[in-house]
Coordinates of C-alpha atoms in Angstrom, one line a residue:
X1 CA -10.3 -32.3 -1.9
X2 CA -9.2 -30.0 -4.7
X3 CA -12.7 -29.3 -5.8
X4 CA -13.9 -28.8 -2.7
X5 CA -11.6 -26.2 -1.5
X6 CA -12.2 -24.7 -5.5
X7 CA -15.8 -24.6 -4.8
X8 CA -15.0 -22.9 -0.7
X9 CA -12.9 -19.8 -2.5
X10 CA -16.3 -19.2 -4.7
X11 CA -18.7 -19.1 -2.0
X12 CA -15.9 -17.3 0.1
X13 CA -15.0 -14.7 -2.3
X14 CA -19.5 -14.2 -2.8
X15 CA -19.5 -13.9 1.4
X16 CA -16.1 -11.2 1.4
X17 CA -17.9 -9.2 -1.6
X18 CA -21.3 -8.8 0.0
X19 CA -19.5 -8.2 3.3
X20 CA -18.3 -5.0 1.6
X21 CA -20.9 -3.9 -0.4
X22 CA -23.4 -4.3 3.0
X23 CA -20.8 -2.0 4.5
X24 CA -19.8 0.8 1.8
X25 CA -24.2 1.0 1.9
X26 CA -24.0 1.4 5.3
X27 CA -21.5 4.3 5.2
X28 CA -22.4 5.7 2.5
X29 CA -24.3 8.8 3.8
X30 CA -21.4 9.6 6.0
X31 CA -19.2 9.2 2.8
X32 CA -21.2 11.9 1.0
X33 CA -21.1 14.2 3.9
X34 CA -17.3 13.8 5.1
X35 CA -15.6 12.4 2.4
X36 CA -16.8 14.0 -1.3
X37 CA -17.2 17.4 0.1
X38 CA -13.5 17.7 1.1
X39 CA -10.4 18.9 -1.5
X40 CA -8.0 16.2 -2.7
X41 CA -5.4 15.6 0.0
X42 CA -3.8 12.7 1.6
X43 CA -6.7 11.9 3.8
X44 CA -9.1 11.4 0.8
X45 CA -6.9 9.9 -1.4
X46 CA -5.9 7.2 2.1
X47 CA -9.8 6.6 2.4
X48 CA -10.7 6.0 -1.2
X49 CA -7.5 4.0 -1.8
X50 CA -8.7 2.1 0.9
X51 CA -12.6 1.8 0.3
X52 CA -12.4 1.0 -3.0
X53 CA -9.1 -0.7 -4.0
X54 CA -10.1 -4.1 -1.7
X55 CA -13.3 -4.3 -3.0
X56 CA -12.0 -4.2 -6.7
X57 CA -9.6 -6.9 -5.8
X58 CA -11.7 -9.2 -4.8
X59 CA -14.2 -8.3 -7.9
X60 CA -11.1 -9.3 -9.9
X61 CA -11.2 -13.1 -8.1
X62 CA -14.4 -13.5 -8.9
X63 CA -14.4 -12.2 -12.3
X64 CA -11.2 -14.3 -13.3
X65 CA -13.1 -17.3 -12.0
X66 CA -16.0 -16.9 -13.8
X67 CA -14.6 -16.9 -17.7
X68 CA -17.0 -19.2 -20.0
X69 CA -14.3 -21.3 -22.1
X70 CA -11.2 -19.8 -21.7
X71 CA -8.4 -20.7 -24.2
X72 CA -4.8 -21.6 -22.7
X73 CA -3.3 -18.4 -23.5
X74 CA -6.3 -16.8 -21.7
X75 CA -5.5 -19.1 -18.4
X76 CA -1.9 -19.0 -18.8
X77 CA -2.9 -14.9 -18.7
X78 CA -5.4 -15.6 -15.3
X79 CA -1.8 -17.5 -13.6
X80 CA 0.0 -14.1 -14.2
X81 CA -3.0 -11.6 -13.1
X82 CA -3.2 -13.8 -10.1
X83 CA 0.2 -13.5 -9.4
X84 CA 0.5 -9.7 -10.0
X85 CA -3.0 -9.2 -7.0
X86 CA -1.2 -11.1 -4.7
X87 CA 1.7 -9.5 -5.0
X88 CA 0.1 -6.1 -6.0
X89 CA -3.0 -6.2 -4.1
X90 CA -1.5 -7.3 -0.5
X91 CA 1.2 -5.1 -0.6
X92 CA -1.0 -1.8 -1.5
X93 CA -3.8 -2.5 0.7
X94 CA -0.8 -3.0 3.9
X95 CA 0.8 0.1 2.6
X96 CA -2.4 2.1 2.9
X97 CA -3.5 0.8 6.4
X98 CA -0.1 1.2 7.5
X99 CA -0.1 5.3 6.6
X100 CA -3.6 5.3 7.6
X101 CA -2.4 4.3 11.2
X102 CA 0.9 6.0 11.3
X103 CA -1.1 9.2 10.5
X104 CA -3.3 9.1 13.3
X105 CA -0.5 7.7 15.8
X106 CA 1.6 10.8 14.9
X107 CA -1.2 12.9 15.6
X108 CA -2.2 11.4 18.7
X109 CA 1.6 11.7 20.2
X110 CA 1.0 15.4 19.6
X111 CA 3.4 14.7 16.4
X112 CA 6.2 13.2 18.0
X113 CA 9.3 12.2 15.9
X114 CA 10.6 9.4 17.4
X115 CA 6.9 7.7 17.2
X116 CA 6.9 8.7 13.8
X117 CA 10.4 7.4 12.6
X118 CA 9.9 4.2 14.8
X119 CA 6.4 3.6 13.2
X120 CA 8.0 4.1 9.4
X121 CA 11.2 1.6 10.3
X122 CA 8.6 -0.8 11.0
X123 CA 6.1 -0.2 8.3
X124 CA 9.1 -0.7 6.1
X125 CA 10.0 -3.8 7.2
X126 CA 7.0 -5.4 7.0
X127 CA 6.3 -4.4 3.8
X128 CA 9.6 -5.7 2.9
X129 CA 8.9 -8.8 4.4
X130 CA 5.6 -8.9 3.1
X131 CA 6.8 -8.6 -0.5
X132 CA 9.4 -11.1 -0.3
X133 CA 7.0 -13.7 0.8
X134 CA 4.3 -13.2 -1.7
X135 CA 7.1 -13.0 -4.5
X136 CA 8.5 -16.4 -3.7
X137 CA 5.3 -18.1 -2.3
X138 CA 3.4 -17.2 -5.4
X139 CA 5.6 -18.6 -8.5
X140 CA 3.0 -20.8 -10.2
X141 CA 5.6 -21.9 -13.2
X142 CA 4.7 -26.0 -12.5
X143 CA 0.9 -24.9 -11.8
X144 CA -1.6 -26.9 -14.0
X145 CA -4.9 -25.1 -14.7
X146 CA -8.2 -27.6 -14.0
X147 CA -9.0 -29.8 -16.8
X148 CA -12.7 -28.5 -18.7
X149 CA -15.8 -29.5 -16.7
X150 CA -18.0 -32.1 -18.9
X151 CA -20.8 -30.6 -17.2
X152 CA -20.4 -26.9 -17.5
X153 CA -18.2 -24.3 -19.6
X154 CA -18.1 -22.1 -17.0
X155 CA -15.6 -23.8 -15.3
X156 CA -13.1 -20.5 -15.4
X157 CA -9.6 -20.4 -14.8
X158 CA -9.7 -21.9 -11.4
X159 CA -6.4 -22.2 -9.9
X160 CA -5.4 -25.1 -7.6
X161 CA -2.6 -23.7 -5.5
X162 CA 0.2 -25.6 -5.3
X163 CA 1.4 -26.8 -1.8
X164 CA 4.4 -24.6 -0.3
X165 CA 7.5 -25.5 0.1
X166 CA 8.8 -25.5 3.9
X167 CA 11.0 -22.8 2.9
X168 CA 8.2 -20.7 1.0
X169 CA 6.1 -21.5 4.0
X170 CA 8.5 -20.6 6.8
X171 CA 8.9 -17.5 4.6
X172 CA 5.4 -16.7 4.3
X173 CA 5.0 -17.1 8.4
X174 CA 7.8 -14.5 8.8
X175 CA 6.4 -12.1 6.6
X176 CA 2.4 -12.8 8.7
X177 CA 5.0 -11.9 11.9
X178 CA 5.6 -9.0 10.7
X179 CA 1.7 -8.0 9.8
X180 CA 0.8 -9.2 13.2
X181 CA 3.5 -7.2 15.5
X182 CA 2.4 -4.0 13.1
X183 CA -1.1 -4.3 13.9
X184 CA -0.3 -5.4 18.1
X185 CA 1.9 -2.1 18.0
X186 CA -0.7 0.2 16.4
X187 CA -3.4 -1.1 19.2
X188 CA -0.6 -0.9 22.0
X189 CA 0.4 2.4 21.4
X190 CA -3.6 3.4 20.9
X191 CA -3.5 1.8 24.8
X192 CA -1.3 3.7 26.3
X193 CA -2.5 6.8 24.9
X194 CA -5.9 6.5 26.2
X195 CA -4.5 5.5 29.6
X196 CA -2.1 8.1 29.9
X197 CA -5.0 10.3 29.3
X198 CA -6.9 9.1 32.7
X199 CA -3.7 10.1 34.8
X200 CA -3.9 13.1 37.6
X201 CA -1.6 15.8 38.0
X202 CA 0.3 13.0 40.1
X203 CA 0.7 11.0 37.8
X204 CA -1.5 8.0 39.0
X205 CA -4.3 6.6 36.9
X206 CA -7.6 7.7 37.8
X207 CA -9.5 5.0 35.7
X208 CA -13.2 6.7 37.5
X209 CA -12.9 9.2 35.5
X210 CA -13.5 7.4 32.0
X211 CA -17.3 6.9 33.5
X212 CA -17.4 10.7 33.0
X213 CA -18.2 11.3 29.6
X214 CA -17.6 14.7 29.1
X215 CA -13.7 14.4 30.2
X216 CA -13.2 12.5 27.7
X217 CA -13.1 14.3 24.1
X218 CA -14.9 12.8 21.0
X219 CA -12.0 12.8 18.8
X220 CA -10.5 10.6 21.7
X221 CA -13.1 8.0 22.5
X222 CA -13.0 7.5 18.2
X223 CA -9.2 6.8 18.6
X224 CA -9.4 4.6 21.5
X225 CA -13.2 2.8 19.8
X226 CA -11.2 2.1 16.5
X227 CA -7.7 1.5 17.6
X228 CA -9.4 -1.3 20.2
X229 CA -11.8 -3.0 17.7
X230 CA -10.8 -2.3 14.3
X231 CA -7.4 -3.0 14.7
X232 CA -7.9 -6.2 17.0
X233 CA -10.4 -7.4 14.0
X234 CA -7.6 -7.1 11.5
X235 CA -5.5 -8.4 13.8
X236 CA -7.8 -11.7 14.7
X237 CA -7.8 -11.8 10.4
X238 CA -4.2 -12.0 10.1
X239 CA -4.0 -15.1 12.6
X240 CA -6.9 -16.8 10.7
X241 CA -4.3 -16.8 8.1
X242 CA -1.5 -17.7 9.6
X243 CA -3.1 -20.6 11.2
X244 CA -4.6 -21.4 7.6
X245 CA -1.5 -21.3 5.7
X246 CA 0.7 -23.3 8.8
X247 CA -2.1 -26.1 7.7
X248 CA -0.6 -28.4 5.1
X249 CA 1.4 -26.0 3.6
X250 CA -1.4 -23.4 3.0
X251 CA -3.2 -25.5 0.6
X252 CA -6.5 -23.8 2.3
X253 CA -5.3 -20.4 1.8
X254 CA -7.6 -19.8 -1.1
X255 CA -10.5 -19.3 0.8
X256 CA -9.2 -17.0 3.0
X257 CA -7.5 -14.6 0.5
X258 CA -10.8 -13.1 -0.4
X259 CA -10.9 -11.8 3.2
X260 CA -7.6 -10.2 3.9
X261 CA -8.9 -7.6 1.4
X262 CA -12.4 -7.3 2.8
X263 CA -9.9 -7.0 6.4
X264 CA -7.8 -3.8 5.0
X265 CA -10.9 -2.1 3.2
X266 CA -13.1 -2.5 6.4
X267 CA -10.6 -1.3 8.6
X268 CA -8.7 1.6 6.8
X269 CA -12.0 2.9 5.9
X270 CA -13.6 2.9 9.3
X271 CA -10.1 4.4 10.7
X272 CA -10.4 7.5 8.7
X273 CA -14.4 8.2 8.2
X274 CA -15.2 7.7 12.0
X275 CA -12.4 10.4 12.6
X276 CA -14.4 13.2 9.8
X277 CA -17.5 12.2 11.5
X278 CA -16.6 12.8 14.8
X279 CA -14.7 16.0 13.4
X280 CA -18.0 17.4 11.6
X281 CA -20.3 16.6 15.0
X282 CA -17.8 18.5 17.2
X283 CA -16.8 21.6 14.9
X284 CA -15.2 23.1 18.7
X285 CA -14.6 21.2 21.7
X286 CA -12.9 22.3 25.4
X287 CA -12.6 18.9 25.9
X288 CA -9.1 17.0 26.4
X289 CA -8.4 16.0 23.1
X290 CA -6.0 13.3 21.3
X291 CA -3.1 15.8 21.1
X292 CA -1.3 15.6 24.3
X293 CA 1.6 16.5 26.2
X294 CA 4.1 14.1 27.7
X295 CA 2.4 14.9 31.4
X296 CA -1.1 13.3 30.2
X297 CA -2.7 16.6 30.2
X298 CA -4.5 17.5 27.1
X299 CA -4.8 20.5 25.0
X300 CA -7.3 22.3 23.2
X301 CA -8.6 21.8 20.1
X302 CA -10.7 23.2 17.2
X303 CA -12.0 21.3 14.3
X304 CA -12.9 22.3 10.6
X305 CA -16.3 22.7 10.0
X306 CA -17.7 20.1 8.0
X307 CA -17.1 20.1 4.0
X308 CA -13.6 21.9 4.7
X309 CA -10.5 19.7 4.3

């Protein structure tokens, strides 16, 4: 069973890298175009943080498993590193989705306070939570690295995860809670945006008028296109992992890990680059646009011109 779930989190960690290669090839051009040209601010720093940092973390599983001969210093060093990207590695990539959202939420609430403070409280906690859990679900001091393969020296320093503790795993499940209710609120506010968007001057939601494209602005349809499909993809990773972890004390995590980092890259990425793209393809707009009043009724809005930050 042990080898078999060994052999799952190589051909897992293969399918998570190529995932994110396929899709930082995909982008690419709009990277050049959006991204490079602009100054070094929080919005670049947020998407290259987020582009790049999952996919080096997951290069990091792979690379650890692939050592040729490794001594027992050298695996007793591959236990540490393992512990510090869990640790590390989940708690970054949730801190940079997290601003990433809370960003464009504050915007969209036409920079309301109370969104803002309400958004950060919960952030906070979940981060919290989130470090917590990893800290005490990740102490591999009684963890025994495989035995040398008779067949190959390229056996690595494959770790076989210890089964939680109920405790560690009840932990763990809290700390997934959290995730999950961040990412549910993100897509719920996103909701409620866009459908206080479609109301009249009485108040009463005219859903008709979302069949007439040019009422609704660009920069809008992007917030309410990424907040519904991004953010309920993260959120549909998150339970994958739960449910993975609630199984026998999360002895098949390993497989899944890869993906949680494919999960933040994919989405923080897509939350940021499909804004600048949008941006550049609509330098003005008379539209309603993503900065509204409390009434529903939308203001005006000019964008940048493309390769300005």
């Amino acid at each position: 069973m042990a080898v078999t779930i060994s052999r799952d989190e190589g051909i897992s960690s293969a399918a998570a890298l190529a995932f994110l290669l396929c899709d930082i090839c995909h982008l690419f051009k709009d990277e050049v175009n959006y991204i490079w040209p602009m100054r070094m601010n929080l919005t670049k720093a947020m998407y290259l943080l987020a582009r790049y940092y999952g996919l080096m973390t997951v290069i990091a599983l792979i690379i650890i498993r692939a050592i040729e001969n490794p001594t027992v210093k050298l695996c007793d060093s591959c236990i540490l590193n393992t512990r510090i990207m869990q640790m590390a590695g989940t708690w970054v990539s949730l801190l940079i989705l997290d601003v990433i959202c809370t960003v464009r939420l504050y915007a969209l609430y036409a920079r309301s306070r109370k969104v803002l403070f309400s958004l950060i409280a919960l952030s906070l906690l979940e981060l919290a939570a989130s470090f917590f859990s990893i800290y005490a679900a990740s102490d591999y001091s009684r963890l025994k690295v495989n035995p040398p393969s008779e067949l190959s020296s390229r056996f690595g320093c494959q770790l076989i995860l210890p089964q939680l503790s109920k405790k560690q795993c009840d932990i763990h499940m809290l700390a997934w809670l959290f995730t999950l209710i961040n990412a549910m609120t993100f897509f719920a506010l996103t909701l409620f945006k866009f459908k206080d968007s479609l109301k009249d001057e009485e108040g009463v939601v005219q859903y008709s008028t979302f069949k007439k494209r040019t009422y609704i602005s660009p920069l809008l349809l992007v917030f309410m296109r990424d907040g519904s499909y991004t953010l309920l993809l993260h959120a549909a990773v998150i339970i994958t992992t739960m449910t993975v972890c609630l199984h026998r004390e999360g002895l098949y995590f390993p497989p899944a890990w890869p993906w949680l980092y494919a999960s933040f890259s994919y989405v923080g990425s897509r939350l940021i680059i499909n804004l600048r793209r949008a941006s550049a393809r609509g330098v003005t707009t008379t539209s309603e646009t993503a900065a509204s009043s409390g009434s529903g009724r939308f203001e005006q809005i000019e964008f940048a011109s493309r390769g300005k930050s």
